[in-house]
Short mmCIF file of C-alpha atoms in Angstrom, two decimals:
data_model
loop_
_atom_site.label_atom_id
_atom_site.label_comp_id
_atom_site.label_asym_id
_atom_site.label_seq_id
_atom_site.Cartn_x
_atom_site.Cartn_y
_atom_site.Cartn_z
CA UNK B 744 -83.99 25.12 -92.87
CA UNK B 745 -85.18 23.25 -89.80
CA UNK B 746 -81.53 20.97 -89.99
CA UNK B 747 -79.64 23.97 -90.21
CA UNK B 748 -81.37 26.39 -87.35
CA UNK B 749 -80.33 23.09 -85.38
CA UNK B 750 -77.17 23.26 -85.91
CA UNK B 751 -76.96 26.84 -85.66
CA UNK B 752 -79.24 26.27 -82.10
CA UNK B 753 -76.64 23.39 -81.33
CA UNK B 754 -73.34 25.57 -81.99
CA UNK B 755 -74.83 28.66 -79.82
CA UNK B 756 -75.61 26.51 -76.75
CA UNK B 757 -72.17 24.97 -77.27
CA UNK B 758 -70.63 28.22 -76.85
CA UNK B 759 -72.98 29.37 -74.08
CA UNK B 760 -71.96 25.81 -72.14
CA UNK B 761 -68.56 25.93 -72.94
CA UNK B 762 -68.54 30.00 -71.51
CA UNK B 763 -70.23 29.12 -68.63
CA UNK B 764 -67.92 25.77 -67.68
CA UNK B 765 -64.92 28.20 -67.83
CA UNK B 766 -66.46 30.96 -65.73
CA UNK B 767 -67.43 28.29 -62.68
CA UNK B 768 -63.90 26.99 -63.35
CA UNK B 769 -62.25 30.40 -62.55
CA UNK B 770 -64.60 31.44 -59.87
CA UNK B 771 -63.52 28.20 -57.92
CA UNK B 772 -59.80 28.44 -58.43
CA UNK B 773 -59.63 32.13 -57.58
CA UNK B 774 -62.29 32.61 -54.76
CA UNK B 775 -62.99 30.73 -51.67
CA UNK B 776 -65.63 30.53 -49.37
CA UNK B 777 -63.69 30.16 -46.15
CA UNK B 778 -65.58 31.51 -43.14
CA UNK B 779 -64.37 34.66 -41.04
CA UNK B 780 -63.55 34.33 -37.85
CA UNK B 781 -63.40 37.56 -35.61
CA UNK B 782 -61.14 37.23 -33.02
CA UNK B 783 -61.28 39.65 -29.63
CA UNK B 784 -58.37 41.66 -28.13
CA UNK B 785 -57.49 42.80 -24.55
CA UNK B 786 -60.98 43.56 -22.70
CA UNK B 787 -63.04 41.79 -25.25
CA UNK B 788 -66.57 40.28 -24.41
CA UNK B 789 -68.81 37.64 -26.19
CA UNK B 790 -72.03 38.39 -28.23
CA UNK B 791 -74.05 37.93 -25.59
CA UNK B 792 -72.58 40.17 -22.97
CA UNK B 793 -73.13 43.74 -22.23
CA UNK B 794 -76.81 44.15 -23.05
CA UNK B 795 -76.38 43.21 -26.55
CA UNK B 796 -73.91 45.99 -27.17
CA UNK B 797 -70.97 44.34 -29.92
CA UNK B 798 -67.65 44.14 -29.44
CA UNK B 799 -67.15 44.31 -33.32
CA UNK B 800 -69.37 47.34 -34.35
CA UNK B 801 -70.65 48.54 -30.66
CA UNK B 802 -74.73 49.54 -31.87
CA UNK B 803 -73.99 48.09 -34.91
CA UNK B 804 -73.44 44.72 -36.15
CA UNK B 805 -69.98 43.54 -37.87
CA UNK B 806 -70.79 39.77 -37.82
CA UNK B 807 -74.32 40.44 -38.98
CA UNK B 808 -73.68 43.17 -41.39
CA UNK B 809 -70.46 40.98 -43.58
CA UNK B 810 -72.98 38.14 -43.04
CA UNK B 811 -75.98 39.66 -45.32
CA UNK B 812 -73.18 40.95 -47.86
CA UNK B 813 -72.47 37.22 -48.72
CA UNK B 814 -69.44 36.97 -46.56
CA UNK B 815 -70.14 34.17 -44.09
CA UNK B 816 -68.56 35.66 -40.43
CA UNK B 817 -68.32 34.35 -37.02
CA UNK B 818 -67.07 35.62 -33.52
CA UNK B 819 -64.70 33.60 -31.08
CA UNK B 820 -64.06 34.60 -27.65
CA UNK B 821 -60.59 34.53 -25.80
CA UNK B 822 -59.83 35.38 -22.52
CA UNK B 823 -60.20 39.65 -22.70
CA UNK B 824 -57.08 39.51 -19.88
CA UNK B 825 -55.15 36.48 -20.69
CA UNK B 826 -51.58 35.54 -22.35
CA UNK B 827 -51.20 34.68 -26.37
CA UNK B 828 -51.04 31.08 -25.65
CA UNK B 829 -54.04 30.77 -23.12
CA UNK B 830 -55.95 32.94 -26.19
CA UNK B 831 -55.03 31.02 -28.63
CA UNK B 832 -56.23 27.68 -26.66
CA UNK B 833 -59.19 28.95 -25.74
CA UNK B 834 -60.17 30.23 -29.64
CA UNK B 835 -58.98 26.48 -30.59
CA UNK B 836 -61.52 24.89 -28.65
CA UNK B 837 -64.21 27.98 -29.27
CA UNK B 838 -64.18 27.12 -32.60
CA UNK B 839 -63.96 23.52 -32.72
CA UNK B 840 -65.78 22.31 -29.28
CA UNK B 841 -64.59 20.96 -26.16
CA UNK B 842 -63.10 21.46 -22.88
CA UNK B 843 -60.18 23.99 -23.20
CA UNK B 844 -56.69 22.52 -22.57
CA UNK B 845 -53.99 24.83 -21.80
CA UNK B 846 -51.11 21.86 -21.42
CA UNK B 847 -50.26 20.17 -19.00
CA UNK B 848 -46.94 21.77 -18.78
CA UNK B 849 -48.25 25.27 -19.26
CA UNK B 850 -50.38 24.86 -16.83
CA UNK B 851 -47.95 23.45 -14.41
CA UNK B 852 -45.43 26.32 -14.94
CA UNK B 853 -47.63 29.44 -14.80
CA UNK B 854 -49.40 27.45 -11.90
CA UNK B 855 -52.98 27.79 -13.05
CA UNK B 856 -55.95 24.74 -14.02
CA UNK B 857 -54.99 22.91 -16.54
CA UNK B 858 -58.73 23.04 -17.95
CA UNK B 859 -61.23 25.57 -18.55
CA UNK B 860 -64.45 26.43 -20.16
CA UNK B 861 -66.14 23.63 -22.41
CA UNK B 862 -67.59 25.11 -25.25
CA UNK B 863 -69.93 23.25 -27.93
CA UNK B 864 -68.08 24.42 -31.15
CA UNK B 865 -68.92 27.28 -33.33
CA UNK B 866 -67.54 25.75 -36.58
CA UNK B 867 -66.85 22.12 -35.45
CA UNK B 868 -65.82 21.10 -39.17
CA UNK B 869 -63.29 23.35 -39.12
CA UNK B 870 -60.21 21.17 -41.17
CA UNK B 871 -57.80 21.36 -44.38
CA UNK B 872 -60.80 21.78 -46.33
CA UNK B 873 -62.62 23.99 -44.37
CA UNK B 874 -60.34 26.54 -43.33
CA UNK B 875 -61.18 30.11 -42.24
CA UNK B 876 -59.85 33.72 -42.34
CA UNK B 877 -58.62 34.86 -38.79
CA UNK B 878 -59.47 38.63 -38.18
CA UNK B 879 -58.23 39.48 -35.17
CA UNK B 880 -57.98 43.02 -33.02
CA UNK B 881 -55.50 43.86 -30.77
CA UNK B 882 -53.99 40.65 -29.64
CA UNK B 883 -56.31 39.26 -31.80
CA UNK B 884 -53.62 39.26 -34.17
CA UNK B 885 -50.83 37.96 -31.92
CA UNK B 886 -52.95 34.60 -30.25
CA UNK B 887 -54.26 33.57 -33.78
CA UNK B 888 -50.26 33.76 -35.14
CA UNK B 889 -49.60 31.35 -32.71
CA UNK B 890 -52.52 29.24 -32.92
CA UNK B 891 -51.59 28.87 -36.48
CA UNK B 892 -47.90 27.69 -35.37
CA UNK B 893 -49.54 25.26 -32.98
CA UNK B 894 -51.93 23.67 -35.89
CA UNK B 895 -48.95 23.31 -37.98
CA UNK B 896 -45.95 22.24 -35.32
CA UNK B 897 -47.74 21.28 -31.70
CA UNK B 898 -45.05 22.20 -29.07
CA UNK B 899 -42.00 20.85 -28.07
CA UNK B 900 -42.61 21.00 -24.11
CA UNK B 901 -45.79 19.52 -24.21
CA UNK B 902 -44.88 17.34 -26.45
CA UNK B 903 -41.92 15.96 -24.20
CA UNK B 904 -43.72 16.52 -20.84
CA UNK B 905 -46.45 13.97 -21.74
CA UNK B 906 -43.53 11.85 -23.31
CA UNK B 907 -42.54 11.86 -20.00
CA UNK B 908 -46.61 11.34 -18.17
CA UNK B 909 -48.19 10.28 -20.78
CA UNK B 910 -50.71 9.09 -18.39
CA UNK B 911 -51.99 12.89 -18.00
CA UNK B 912 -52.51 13.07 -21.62
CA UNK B 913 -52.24 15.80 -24.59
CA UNK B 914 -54.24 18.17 -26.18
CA UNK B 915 -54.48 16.88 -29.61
CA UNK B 916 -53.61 21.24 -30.82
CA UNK B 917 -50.38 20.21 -28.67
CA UNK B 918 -49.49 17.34 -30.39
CA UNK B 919 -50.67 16.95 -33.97
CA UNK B 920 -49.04 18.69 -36.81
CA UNK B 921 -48.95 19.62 -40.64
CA UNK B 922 -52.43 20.98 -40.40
CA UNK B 923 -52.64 24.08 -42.38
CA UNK B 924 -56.13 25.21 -41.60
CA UNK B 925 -55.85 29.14 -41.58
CA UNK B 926 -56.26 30.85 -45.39
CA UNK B 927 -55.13 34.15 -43.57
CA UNK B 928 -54.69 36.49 -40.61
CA UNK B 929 -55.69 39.81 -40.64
CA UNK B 930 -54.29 42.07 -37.95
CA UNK B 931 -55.99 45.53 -36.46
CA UNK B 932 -54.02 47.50 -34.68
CA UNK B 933 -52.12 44.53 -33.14
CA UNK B 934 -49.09 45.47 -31.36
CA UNK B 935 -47.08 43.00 -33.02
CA UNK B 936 -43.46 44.59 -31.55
CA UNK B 937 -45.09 45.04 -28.02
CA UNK B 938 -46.27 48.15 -26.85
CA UNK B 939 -44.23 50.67 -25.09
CA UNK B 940 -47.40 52.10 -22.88
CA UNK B 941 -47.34 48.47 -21.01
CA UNK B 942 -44.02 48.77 -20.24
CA UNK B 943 -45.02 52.34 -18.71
CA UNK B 944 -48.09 51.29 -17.16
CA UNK B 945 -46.01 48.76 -15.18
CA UNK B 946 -44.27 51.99 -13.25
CA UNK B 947 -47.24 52.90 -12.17
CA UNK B 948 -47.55 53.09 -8.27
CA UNK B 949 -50.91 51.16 -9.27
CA UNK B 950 -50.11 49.39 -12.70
CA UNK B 951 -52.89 48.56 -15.12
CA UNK B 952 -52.43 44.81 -14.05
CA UNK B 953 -53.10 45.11 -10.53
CA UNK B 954 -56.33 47.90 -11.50
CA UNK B 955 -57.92 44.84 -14.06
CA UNK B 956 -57.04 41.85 -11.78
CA UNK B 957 -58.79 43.70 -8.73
CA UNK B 958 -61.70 44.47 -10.99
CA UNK B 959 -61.83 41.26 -11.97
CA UNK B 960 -61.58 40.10 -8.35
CA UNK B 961 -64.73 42.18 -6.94
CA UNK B 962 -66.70 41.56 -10.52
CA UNK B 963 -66.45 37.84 -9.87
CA UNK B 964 -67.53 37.71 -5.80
CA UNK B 965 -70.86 38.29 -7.68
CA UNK B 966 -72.53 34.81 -9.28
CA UNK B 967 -74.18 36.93 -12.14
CA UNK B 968 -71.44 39.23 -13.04
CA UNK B 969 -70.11 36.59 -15.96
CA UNK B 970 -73.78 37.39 -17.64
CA UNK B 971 -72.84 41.11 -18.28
CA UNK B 972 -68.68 40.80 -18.96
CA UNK B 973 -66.76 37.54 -18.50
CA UNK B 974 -62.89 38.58 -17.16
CA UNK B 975 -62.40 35.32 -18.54
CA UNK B 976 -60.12 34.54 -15.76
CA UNK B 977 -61.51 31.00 -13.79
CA UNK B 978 -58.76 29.22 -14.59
CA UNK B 979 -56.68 31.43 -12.34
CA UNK B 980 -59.20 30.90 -9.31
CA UNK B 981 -60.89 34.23 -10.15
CA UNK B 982 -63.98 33.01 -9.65
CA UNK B 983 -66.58 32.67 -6.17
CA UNK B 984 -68.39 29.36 -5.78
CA UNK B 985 -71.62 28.74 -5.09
CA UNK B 986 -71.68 29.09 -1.40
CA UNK B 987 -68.19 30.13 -0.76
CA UNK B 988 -67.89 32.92 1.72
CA UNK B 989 -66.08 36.56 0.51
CA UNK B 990 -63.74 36.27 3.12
CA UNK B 991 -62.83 32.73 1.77
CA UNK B 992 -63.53 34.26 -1.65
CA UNK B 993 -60.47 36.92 -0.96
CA UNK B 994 -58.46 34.90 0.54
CA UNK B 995 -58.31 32.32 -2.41
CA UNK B 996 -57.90 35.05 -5.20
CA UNK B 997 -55.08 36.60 -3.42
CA UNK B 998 -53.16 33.99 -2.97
CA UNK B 999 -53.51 33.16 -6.61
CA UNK B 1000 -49.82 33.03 -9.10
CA UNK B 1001 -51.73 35.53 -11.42
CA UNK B 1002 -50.76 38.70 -9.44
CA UNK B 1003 -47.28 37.79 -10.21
CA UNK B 1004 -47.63 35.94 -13.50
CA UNK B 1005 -45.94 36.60 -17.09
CA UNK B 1006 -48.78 34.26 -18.47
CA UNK B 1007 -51.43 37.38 -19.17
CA UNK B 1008 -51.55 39.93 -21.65
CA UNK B 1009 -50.06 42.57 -19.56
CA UNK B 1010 -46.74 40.65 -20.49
CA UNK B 1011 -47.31 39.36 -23.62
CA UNK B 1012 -48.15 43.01 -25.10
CA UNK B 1013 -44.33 43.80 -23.88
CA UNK B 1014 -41.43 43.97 -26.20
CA UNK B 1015 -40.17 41.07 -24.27
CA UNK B 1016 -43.19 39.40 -24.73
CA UNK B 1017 -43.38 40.40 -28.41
CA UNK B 1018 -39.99 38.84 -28.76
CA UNK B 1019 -41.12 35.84 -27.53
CA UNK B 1020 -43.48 35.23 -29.83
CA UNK B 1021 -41.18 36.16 -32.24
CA UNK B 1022 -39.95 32.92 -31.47
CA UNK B 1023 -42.26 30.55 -31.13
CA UNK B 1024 -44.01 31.93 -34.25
CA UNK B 1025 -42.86 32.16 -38.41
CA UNK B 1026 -44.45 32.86 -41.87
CA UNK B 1027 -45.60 30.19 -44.27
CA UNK B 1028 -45.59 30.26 -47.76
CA UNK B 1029 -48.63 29.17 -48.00
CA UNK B 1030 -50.49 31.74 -46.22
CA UNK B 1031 -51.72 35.31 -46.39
CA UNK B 1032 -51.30 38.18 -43.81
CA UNK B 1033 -52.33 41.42 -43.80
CA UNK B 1034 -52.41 44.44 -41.15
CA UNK B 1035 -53.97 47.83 -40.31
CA UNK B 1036 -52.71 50.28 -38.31
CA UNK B 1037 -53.55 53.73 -37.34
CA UNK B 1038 -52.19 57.06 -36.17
CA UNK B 1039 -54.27 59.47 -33.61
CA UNK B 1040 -51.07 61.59 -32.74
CA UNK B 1041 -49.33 64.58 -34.04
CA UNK B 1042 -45.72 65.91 -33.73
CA UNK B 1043 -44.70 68.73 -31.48
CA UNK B 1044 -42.58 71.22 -31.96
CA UNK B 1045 -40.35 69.60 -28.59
CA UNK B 1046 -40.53 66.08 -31.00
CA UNK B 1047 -42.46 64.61 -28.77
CA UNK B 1048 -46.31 63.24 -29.52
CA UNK B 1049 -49.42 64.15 -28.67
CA UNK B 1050 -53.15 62.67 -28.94
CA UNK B 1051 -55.30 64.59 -31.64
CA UNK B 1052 -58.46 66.05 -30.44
CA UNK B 1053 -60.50 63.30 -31.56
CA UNK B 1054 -58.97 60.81 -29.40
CA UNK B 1055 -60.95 58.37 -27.37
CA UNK B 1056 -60.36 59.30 -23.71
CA UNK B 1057 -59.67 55.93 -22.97
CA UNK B 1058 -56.39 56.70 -24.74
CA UNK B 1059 -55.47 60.07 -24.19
CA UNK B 1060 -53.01 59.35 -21.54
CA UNK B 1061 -51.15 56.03 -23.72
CA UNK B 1062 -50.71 58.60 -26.71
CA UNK B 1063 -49.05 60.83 -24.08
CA UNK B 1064 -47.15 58.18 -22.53
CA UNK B 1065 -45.82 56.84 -25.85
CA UNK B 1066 -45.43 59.92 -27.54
CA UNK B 1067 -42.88 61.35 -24.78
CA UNK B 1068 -40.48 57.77 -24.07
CA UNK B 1069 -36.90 58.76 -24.64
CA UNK B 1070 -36.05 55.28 -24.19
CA UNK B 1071 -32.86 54.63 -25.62
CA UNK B 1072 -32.81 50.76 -25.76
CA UNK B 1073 -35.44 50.92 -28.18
CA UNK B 1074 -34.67 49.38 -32.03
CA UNK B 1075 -34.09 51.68 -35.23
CA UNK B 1076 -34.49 54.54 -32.63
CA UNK B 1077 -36.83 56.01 -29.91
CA UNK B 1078 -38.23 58.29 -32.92
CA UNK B 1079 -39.91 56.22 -34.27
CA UNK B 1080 -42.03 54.53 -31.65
CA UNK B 1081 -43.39 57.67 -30.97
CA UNK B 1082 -46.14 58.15 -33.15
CA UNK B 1083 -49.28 55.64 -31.80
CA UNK B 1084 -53.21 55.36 -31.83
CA UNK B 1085 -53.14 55.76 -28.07
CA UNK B 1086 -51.98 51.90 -27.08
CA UNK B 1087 -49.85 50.06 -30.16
CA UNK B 1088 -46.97 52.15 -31.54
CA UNK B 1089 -47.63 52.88 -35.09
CA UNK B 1090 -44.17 51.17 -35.90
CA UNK B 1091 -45.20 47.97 -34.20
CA UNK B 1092 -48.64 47.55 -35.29
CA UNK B 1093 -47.39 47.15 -39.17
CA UNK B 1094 -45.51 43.73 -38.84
CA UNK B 1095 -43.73 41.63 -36.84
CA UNK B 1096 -40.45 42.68 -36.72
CA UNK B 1097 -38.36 39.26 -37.47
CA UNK B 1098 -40.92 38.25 -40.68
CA UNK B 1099 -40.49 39.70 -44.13
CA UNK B 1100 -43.40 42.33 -45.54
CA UNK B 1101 -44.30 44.90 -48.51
CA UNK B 1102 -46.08 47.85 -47.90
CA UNK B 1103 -49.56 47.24 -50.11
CA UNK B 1104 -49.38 48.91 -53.42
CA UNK B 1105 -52.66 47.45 -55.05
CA UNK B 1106 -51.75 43.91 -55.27
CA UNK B 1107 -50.91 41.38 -52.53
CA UNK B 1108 -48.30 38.70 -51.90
CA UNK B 1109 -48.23 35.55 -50.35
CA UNK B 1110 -46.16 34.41 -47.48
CA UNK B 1111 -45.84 37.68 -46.23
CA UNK B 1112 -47.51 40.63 -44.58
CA UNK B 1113 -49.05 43.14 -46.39
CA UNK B 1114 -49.37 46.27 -44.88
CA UNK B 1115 -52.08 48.76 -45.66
CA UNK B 1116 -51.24 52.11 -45.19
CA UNK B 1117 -51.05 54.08 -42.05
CA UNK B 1118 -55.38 55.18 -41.20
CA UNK B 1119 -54.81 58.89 -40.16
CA UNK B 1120 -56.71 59.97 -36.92
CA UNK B 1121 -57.90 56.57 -36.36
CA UNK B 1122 -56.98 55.56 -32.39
CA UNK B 1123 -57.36 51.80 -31.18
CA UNK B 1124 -60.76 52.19 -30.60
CA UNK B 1125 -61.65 53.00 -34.08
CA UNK B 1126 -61.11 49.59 -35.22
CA UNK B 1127 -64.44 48.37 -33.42
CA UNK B 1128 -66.40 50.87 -34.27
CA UNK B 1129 -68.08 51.10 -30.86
CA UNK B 1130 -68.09 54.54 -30.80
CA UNK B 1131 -69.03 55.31 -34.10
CA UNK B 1132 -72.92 55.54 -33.93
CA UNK B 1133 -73.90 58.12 -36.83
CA UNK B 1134 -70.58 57.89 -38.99
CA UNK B 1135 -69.88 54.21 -39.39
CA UNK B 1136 -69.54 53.80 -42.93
CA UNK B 1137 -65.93 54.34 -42.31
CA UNK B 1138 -65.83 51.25 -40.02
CA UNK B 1139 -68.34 49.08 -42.75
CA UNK B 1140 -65.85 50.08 -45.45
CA UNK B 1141 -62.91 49.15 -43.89
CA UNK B 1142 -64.31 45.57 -42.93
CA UNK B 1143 -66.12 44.75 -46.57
CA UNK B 1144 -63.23 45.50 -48.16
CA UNK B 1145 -61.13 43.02 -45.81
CA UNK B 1146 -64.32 40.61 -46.05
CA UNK B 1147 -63.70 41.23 -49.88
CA UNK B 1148 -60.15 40.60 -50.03
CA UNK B 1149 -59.87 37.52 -47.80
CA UNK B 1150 -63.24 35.99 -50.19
CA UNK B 1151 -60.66 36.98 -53.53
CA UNK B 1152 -57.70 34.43 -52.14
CA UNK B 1153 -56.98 31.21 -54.32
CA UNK B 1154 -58.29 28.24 -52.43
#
């Protein structure tokens, strides 16, 4: 009796073993636990600016809140103001820790410091094995597609210009390659194509550029101004120095390239800086994208578009600007870059234009983007949740299920 309830004992915990063995087995091969990293957009601000308000989640908490669901998330800061490249630089080094190196040929071209902030590394062990899910907003989405390219490829003109001075040195993101560290980018309301409201904005008899810049301008005459929102813009000169006079102050900002500069994101959210980007940038096999648009516009009875009632002030006036260009020169028709969430057309905010996609139908694909369907009265706000105080479960959703789809991908 006793030899056979062994056996019997034996076979059972066999089973139980063997059960178990195959379920850790499958868990590992078809889950990962790959950080996310939240990436800002255009007039973004750290954690620890703005009285504690959040960029991701305003009064509430996005970081903190995928965090104590099991999903292990972490913020990076870029430049709110500044060009894809100088973005993606800057989240480089926020994540790994260092002095931020924008090239020495960048630099040299677009005629602004070479160096900038030093930061002490928010996941320093960031490598092949440790890679991490980019979620970016905005042009979020664009810097981390070309940090990504600069992992995996360096670049060519920094690459040759410290061929040529190699005394000055490179930035090892400039000149190593083959390093496949990003799992996936996620994209929110990124205006992948450009926008067509920047290219409006820039007739302006006072264009958005010149508005921030001069903002940023009287913001930084004050020392403590970077300890409530950082313009992010030193390595342009934008900055007073202890002691400096304003006078000497003005002088030095206004004489500064960035007035007249391509190298901020009030070019790089262009079509022609889209296109550009286009360029420099391509899909990998090996990677996963996905993007999230929405729509806070209706059609008139004239054709043109108009903001929905809900509408976030702040973009009122884009929805109406984009809803009305006639501009002919724009691809597969003026039509259809009408329809917007008050700053990124609805048609550019699904994909880039030059890489391949699906539209998601329940299952995703690899080396592609897949492109969840179009949010309905959502503007570019939204996507934060800042202004969503009492009805956020909307906003929660939307980021668990991304936290949840990112965790589901094969390491």
């Amino acid at each position: 009796m006793n030899k056979g309830l062994n056996k019997i004992i034996c076979v059972f915990m066999f089973f139980i073993f063997t059960f178990y063995y195959c379920v850790s087995v499958k868990a590992e091969t078809t889950g990962n636990n790959y950080p996310i990293i939240l990436v800002n957009g255009m007039a973004g601000m750290e954690r620890d600016k703005m009285f504690g308000l959040k960029y991701y989640g305003g009064l509430h908490d996005i970081q903190d809140i995928l965090t104590k669901k099991g999903y292990k998330t972490l913020s990076a800061f870029a430049g709110p103001f500044d060009s894809d490249w100088d973005q993606a630089c800057e989240i480089y080094y926020y994540i790994k820790g260092g002095t931020v190196d924008y090239g020495a040929y960048h630099s040299k071209k677009y005629g602004h410091a070479r160096f900038g902030k030093t930061f002490k590394g928010i996941y320093p062990e960031w490598n092949e094995t440790n890679k991490v899910h980019f979620v970016g907003f905005s042009t979020g989405g664009t810097s981390t597609r070309l940090l990504d390219e600069f992992l995996r490829n360096g670049d060519s003109y920094e690459k040759a210009y410290y061929a040529d001075h190699p005394e000055e040195g490179i930035s090892p993101l400039f000149e190593e390659s083959n390093r496949v560290w990003v799992k996936s980018i996620t994209s929110l309301a990124t205006a992948h194509g450009g926008s067509t409201a920047f290219e409006i904005y820039q007739r302006n008899p006072i264009t958005l550029k010149e508005f921030i810049l001069n903002m940023a301008s009287m913001s930084e005459s004050v020392y403590a101004s970077p300890a409530i929102y950082d313009f992010g813009m030193q390595h342009w000169g934008l900055r007073r120095n202890p002691g400096e006079t304003i006078n000497s102050f003005v002088n030095r900002i206004f004489a500064s390239n960035v007035w007249k500069s391509e190298d901020t994101c009030f070019y790089t959210l262009t079509r022609k800086g889209a296109e550009y980007l286009d360029q420099k940038t391509s899909i990998h096999d090996d990677m996963y994208y996905f993007s999230y648009h929405g729509d806070s516009t209706y059609r008139g009875k004239n054709g043109n578009y108009y903001p929905i009632a809900s509408t976030n002030i702040l973009y009122v006036y884009g929805a109406y600007a984009i809803g009305s260009n006639n501009d002919k020169t724009l691809p597969f028709g003026y039509e259809n870059w009408k329809a917007s969430d008050g700053a990124a057309n609805v048609i550019s905010a699904q994909h880039p234009f030059n890489q391949p996609y699906r539209y998601y139908d329940g299952t995703i694909q690899e080396g592609m983007w897949n492109v969840y369907p179009t949010l309905k009265g959502w503007d570019h706000f939204d996507f934060l949740g800042i202004t969503h105080v009492n009805d956020f479960d909307p906003i929660e959703e939307l980021y668990t299920n991304i936290a949840r789809t990112v965790r589901s991908l094969p390491i």
